[in-house]
Short mmCIF file of C-alpha atoms in Angstrom, two decimals:
data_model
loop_
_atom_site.label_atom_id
_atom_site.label_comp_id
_atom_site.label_asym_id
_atom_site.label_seq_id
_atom_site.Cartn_x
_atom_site.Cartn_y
_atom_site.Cartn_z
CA UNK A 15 0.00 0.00 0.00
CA UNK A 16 2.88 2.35 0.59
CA UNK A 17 4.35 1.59 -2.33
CA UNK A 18 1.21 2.35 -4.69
CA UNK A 19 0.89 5.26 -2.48
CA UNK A 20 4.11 7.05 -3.21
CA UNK A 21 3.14 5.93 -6.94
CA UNK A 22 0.36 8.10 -6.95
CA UNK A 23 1.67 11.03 -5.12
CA UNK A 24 4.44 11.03 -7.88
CA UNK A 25 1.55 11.16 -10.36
CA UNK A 26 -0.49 13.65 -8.77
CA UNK A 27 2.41 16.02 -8.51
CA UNK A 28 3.25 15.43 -11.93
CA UNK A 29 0.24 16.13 -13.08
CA UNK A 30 -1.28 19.03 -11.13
CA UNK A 31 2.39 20.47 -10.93
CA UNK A 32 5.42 19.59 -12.77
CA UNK A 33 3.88 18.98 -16.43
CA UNK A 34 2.33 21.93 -16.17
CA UNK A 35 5.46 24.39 -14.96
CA UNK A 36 7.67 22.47 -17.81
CA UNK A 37 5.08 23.44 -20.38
CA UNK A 38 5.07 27.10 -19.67
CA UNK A 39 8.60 26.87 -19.81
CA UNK A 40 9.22 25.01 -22.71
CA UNK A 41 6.35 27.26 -24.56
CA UNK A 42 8.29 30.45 -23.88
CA UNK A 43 11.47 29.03 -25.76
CA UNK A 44 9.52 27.37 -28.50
CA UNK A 45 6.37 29.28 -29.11
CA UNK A 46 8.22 32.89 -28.93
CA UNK A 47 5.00 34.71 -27.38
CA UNK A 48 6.87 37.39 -26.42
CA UNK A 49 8.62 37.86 -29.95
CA UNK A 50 4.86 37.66 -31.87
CA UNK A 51 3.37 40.49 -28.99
CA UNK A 52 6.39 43.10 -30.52
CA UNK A 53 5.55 42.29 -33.97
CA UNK A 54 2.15 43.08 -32.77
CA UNK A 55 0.45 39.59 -34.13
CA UNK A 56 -2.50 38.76 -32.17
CA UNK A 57 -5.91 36.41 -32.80
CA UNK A 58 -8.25 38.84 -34.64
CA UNK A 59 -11.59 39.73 -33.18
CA UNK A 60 -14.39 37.27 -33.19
CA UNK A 61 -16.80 37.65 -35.51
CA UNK A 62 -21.05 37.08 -35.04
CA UNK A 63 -22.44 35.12 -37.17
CA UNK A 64 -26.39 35.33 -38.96
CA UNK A 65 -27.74 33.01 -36.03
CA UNK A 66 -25.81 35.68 -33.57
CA UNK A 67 -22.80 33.31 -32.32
CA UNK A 68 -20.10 34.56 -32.18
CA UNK A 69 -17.25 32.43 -33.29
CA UNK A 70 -13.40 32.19 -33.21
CA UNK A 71 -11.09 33.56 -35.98
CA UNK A 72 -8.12 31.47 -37.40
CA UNK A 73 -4.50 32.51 -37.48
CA UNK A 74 -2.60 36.12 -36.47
CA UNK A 75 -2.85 39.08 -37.87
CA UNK A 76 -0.89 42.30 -37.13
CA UNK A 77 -2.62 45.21 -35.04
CA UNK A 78 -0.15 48.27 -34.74
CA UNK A 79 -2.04 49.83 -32.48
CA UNK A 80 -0.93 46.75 -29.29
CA UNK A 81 0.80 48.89 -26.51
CA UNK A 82 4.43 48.58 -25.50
CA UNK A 83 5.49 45.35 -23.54
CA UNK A 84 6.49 46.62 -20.59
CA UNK A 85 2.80 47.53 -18.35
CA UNK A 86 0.88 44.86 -20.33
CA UNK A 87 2.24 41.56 -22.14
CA UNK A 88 5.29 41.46 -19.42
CA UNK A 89 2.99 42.08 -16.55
CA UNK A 90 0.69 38.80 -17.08
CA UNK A 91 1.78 35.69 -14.77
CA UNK A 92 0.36 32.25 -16.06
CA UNK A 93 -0.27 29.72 -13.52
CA UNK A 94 1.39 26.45 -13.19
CA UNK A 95 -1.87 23.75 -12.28
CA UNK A 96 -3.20 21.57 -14.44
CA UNK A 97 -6.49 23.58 -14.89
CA UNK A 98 -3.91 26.48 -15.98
CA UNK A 99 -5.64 29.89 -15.33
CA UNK A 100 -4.13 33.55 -15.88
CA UNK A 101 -3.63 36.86 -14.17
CA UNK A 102 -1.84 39.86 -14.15
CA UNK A 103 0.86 42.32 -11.77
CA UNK A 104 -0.34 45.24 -10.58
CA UNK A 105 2.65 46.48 -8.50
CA UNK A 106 3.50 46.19 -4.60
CA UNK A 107 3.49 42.12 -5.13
CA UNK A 108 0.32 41.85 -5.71
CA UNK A 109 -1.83 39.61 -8.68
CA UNK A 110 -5.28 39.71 -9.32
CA UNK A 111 -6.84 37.09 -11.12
CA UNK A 112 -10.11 35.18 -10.83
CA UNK A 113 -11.60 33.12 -7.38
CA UNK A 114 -11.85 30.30 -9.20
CA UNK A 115 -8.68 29.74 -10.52
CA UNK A 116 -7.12 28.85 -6.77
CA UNK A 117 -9.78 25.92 -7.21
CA UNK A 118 -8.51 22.72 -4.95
CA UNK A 119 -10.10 18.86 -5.70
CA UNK A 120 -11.80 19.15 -2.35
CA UNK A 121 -13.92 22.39 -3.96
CA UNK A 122 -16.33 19.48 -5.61
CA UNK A 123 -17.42 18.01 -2.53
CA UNK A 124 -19.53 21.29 -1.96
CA UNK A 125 -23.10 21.60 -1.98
CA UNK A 126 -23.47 24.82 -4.29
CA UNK A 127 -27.46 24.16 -3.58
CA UNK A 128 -27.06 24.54 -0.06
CA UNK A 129 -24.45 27.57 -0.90
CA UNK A 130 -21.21 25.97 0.53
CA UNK A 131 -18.43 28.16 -0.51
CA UNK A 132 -14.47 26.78 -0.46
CA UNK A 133 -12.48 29.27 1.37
CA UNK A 134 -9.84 30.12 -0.54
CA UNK A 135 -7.76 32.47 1.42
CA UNK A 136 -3.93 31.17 2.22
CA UNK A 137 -4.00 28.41 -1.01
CA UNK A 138 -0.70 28.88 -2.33
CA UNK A 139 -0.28 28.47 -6.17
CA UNK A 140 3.02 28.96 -8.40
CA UNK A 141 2.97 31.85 -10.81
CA UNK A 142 5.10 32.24 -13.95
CA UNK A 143 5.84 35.74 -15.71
CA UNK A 144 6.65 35.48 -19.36
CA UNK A 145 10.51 36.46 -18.47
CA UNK A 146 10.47 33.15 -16.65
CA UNK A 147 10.79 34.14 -13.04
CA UNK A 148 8.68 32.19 -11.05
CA UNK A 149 6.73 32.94 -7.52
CA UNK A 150 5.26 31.19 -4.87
CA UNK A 151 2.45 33.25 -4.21
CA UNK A 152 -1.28 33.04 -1.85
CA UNK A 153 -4.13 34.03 -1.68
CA UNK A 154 -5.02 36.90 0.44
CA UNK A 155 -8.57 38.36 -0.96
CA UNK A 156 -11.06 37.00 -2.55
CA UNK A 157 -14.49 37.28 -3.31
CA UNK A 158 -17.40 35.52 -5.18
CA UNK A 159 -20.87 36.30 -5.74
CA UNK A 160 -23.91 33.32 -6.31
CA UNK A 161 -23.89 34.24 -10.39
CA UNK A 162 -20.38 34.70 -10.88
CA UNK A 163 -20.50 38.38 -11.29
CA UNK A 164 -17.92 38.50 -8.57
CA UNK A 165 -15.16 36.27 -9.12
CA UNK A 166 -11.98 38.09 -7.89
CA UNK A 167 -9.19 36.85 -5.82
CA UNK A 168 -5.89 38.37 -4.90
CA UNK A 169 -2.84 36.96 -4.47
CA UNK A 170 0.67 37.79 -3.05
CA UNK A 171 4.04 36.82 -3.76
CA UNK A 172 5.79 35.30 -1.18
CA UNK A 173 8.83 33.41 -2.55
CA UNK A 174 10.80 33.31 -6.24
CA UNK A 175 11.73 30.04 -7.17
CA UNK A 176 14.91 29.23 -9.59
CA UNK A 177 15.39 26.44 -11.53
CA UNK A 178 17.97 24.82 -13.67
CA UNK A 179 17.82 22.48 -15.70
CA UNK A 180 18.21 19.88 -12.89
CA UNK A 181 17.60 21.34 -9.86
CA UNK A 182 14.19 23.35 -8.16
CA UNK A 183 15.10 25.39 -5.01
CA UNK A 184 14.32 28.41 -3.61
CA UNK A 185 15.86 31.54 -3.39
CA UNK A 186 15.31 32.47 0.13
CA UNK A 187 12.73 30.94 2.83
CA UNK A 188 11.18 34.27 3.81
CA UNK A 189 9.22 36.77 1.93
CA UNK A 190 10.14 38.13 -1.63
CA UNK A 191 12.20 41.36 -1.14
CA UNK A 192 10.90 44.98 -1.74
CA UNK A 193 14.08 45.73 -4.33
CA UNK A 194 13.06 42.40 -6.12
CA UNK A 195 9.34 43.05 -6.66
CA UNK A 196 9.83 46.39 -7.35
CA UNK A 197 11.53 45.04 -10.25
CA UNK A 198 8.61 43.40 -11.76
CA UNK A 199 6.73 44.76 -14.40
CA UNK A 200 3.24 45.58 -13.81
CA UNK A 201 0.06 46.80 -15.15
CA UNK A 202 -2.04 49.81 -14.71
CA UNK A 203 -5.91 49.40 -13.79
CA UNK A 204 -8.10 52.01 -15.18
CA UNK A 205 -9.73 54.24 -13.65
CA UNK A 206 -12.45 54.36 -15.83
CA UNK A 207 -14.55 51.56 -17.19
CA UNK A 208 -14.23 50.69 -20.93
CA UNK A 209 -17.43 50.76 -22.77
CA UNK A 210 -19.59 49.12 -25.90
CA UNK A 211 -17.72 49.35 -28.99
CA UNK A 212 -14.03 50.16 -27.41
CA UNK A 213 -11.68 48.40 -28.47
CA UNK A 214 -9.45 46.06 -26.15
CA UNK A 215 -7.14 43.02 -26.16
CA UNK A 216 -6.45 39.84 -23.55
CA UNK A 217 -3.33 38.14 -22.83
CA UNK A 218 -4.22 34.68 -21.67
CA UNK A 219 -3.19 30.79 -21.41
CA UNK A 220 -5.19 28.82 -24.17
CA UNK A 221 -3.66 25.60 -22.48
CA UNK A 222 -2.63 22.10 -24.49
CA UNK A 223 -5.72 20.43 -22.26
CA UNK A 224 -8.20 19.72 -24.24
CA UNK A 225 -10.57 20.45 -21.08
CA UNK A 226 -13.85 19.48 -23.08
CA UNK A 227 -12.93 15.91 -23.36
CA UNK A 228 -13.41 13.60 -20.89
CA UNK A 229 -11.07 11.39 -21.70
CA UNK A 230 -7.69 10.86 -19.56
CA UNK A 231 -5.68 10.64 -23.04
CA UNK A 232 -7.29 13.21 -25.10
CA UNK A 233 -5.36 14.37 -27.61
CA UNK A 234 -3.16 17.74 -26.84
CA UNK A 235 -4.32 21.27 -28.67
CA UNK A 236 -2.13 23.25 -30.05
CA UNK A 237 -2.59 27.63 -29.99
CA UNK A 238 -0.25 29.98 -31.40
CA UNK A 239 1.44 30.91 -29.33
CA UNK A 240 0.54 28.14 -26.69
CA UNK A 241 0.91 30.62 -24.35
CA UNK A 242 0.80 34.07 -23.18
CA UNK A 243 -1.70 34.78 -26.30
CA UNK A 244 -2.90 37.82 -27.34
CA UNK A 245 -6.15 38.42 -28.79
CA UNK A 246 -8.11 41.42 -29.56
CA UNK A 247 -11.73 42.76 -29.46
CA UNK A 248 -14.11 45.35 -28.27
CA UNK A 249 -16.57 45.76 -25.32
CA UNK A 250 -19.78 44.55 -26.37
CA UNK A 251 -21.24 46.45 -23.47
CA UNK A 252 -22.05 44.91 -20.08
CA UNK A 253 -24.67 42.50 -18.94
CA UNK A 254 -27.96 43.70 -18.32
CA UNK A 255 -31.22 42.06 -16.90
CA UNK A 256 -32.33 40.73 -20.14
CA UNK A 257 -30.78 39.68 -23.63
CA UNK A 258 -29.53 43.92 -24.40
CA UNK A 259 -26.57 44.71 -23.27
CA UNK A 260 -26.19 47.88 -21.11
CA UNK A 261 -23.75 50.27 -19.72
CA UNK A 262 -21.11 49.52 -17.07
CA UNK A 263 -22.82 51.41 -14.00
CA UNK A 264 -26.03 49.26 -14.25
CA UNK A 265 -24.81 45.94 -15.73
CA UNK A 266 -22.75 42.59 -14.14
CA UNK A 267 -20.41 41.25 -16.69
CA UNK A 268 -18.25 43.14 -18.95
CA UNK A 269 -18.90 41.38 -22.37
CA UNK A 270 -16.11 41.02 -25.18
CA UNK A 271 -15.40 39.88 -28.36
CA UNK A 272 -11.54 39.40 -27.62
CA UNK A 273 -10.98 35.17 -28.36
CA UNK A 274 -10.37 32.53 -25.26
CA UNK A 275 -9.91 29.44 -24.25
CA UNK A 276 -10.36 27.57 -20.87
CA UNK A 277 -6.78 28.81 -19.99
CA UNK A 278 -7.75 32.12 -20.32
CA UNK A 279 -9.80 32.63 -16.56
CA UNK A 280 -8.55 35.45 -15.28
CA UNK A 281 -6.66 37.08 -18.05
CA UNK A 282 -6.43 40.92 -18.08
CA UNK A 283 -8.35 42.83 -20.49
CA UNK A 284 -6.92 45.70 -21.75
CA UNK A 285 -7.99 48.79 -22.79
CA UNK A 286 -6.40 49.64 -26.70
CA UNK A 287 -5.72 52.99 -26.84
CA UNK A 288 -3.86 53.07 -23.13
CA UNK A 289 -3.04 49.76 -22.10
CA UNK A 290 -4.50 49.79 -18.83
CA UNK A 291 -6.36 46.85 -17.25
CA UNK A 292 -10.34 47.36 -17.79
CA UNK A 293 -11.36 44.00 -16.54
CA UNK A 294 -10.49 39.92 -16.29
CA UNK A 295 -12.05 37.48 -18.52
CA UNK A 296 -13.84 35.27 -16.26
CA UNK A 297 -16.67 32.78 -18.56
CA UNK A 298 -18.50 32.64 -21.56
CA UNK A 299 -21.80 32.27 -22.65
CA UNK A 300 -22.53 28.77 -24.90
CA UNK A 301 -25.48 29.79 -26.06
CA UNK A 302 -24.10 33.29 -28.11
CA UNK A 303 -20.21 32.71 -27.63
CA UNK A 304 -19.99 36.11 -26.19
CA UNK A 305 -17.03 36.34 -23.35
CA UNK A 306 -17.53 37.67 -19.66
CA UNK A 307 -15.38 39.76 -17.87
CA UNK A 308 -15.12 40.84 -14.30
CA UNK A 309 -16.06 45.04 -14.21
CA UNK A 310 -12.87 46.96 -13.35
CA UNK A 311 -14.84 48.59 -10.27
CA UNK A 312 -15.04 45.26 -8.72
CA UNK A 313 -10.51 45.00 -9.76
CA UNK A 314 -10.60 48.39 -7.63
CA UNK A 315 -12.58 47.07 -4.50
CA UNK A 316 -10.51 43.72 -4.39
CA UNK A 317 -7.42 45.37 -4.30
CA UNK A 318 -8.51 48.16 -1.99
CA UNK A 319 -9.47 45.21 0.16
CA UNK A 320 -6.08 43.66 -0.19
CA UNK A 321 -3.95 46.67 0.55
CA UNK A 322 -6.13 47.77 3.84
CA UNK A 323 -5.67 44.05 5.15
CA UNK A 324 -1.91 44.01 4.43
CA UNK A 325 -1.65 47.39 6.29
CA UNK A 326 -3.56 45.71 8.88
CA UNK A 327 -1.60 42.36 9.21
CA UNK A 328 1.70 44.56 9.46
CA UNK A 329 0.70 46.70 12.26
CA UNK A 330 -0.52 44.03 14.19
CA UNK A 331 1.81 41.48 13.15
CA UNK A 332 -0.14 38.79 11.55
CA UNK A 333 -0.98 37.62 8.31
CA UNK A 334 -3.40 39.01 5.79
CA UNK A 335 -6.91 37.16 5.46
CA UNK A 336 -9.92 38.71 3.74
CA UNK A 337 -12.77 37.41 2.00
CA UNK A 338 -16.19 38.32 0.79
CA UNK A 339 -17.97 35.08 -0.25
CA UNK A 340 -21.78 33.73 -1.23
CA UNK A 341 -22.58 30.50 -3.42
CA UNK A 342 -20.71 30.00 -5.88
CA UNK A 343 -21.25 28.92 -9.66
CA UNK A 344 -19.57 26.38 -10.93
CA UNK A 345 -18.01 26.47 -14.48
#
């Protein structure tokens, strides 16, 4: 029993670890994301079609109008887990991405109907920018909402892992220097809301997983670039009681037209003409194929959220834990 133990704790750490950190890797030295973003090559918008779906485009095109590297494409950290997931830097160490991406295997054995909730504050995850440096990072504010309309969680970096080609270790055993995250590039968050028919553009993680099979061996997809993919689209407006969309002060989701895959929860939308982040793509709708974002008001609260329980845990010496949580929906 040991034995076939250890065998599957090898496996499982494979699987929901290793595997994926060696793919993120391996797709920034063979996929060149960062090369396509400067040649300003991204999906093209999706287009609606007469029954009103809207559908994915096929192959790059150039957009001259993509922003510098430097507060968008090198700000967004992928996440090594085998469900993948996306988010981005938005200075002082801190990443904002969605609640459900910090999922854990013992999130199924909820009861949504009876509105059981995982708590997600303190589950660690490792984070990858597309420079390679990695992070150990947790979760230290998140909140979710019955419908998904709040789906935010923030997490901090606590550690930066190295690696060589044989070795894992860490660089130190306590938290991540000032100097060092200072270092990092990070976004912008707008202070404005984008609205229908602006245009804006997501940097995400497609992922190889073929997440709508249910087979073990499924066959692996294959994105260009695999990772840390740019797409671009507008704001379809923001979703309203019934099937119109309406403005961001009344409505939930931000819809968009920008292209994703399952990789892509969390990914930072951002706004075209400045490059700041206007919202994170969260879901999608099956029936229309529109996209759903989280509303950048909601960005503002989490992080406001963040920051006041950091200041907190500091003066009194603890650690940061906040959380504003409901049913969930499951995706």
């Amino acid at each position: 029993k040991i034995t076939a133990n250890v065998k599957d704790l090898v496996e499982l750490l494979c699987t929901e670890l290793f595997e994926p950190f060696f793919f993120l890797a391996t797709s920034l030295k063979t996929g060149h994301p960062r090369s396509l973003f400067e040649k300003t090559l991204a999906t093209a918008e999706m287009k609606k079609s007469s029954k009103g779906y809207w559908g994915a485009t096929h192959g790059l095109k150039k957009h001259a109008w993509l922003p510098s590297l430097p507060a968008t494409f090198d700000a967004v950290v992928h996440f090594a887990q085998a469900g993948c997931g996306t988010g981005v830097h938005v200075g002082q160490g801190l990443v904002i991405t969605c609640a459900h991406v910090t999922f854990h295997a013992s999130d199924d054995a909820l009861d949504d109907s009876r509105g059981e909730v995982p708590n997600r504050i303190g589950r660690r995850k490792v984070v990858m920018f597309p420079s390679g440096r990695t992070f150990l990072t947790e979760c230290v504010y998140s909140s979710e909402t019955a419908d998904g309309s709040s789906d935010i969680a923030v997490m901090a970096l606590l550690v930066e892992i190295t690696t060589t080609t044989t070795t894992t270790s860490y660089v130190a055993d306590r938290s991540t220097s000032t100097s060092s995250i200072e270092a990092l590039p990070a976004a912008a968050v707008a202070s404005e809301a984008v609205e229908d028919g602006d245009e804006i553009f997501c940097i995400g993680n497609p992922s190889n997983v073929d997440l709508e099979s249910l087979r073990s061996n499924a066959a692996r997809l294959e994105f260009e670039p695999p990772t840390w993919h740019a797409s671009v689209g507008r704001c379809l407006g923001y979703m309203g009681p019934t099937a119109a969309a309406v403005d961001s002060r009344v409505g939930t989701f931000l819809l968009h037209s920008c292209w994703t895959y399952w990789g892509h929860s969390g990914a930072p939308l951002f706004r075209a003409d400045s490059g700041d982040v206007v919202g994170l793509h969260c879901a999608w709708d099956d029936r229309r194929g529109t996209r759903h974002g989280q509303k950048v008001q909601l960005l503002h609260d989490a992080l406001a959220a963040a920051r006041a329980a950091k200041r907190a845990s500091v003066s009194c010496g603890g650690a940061p834990s906040m959380r504003s949580r409901s049913k969930r929906r499951r995706r």
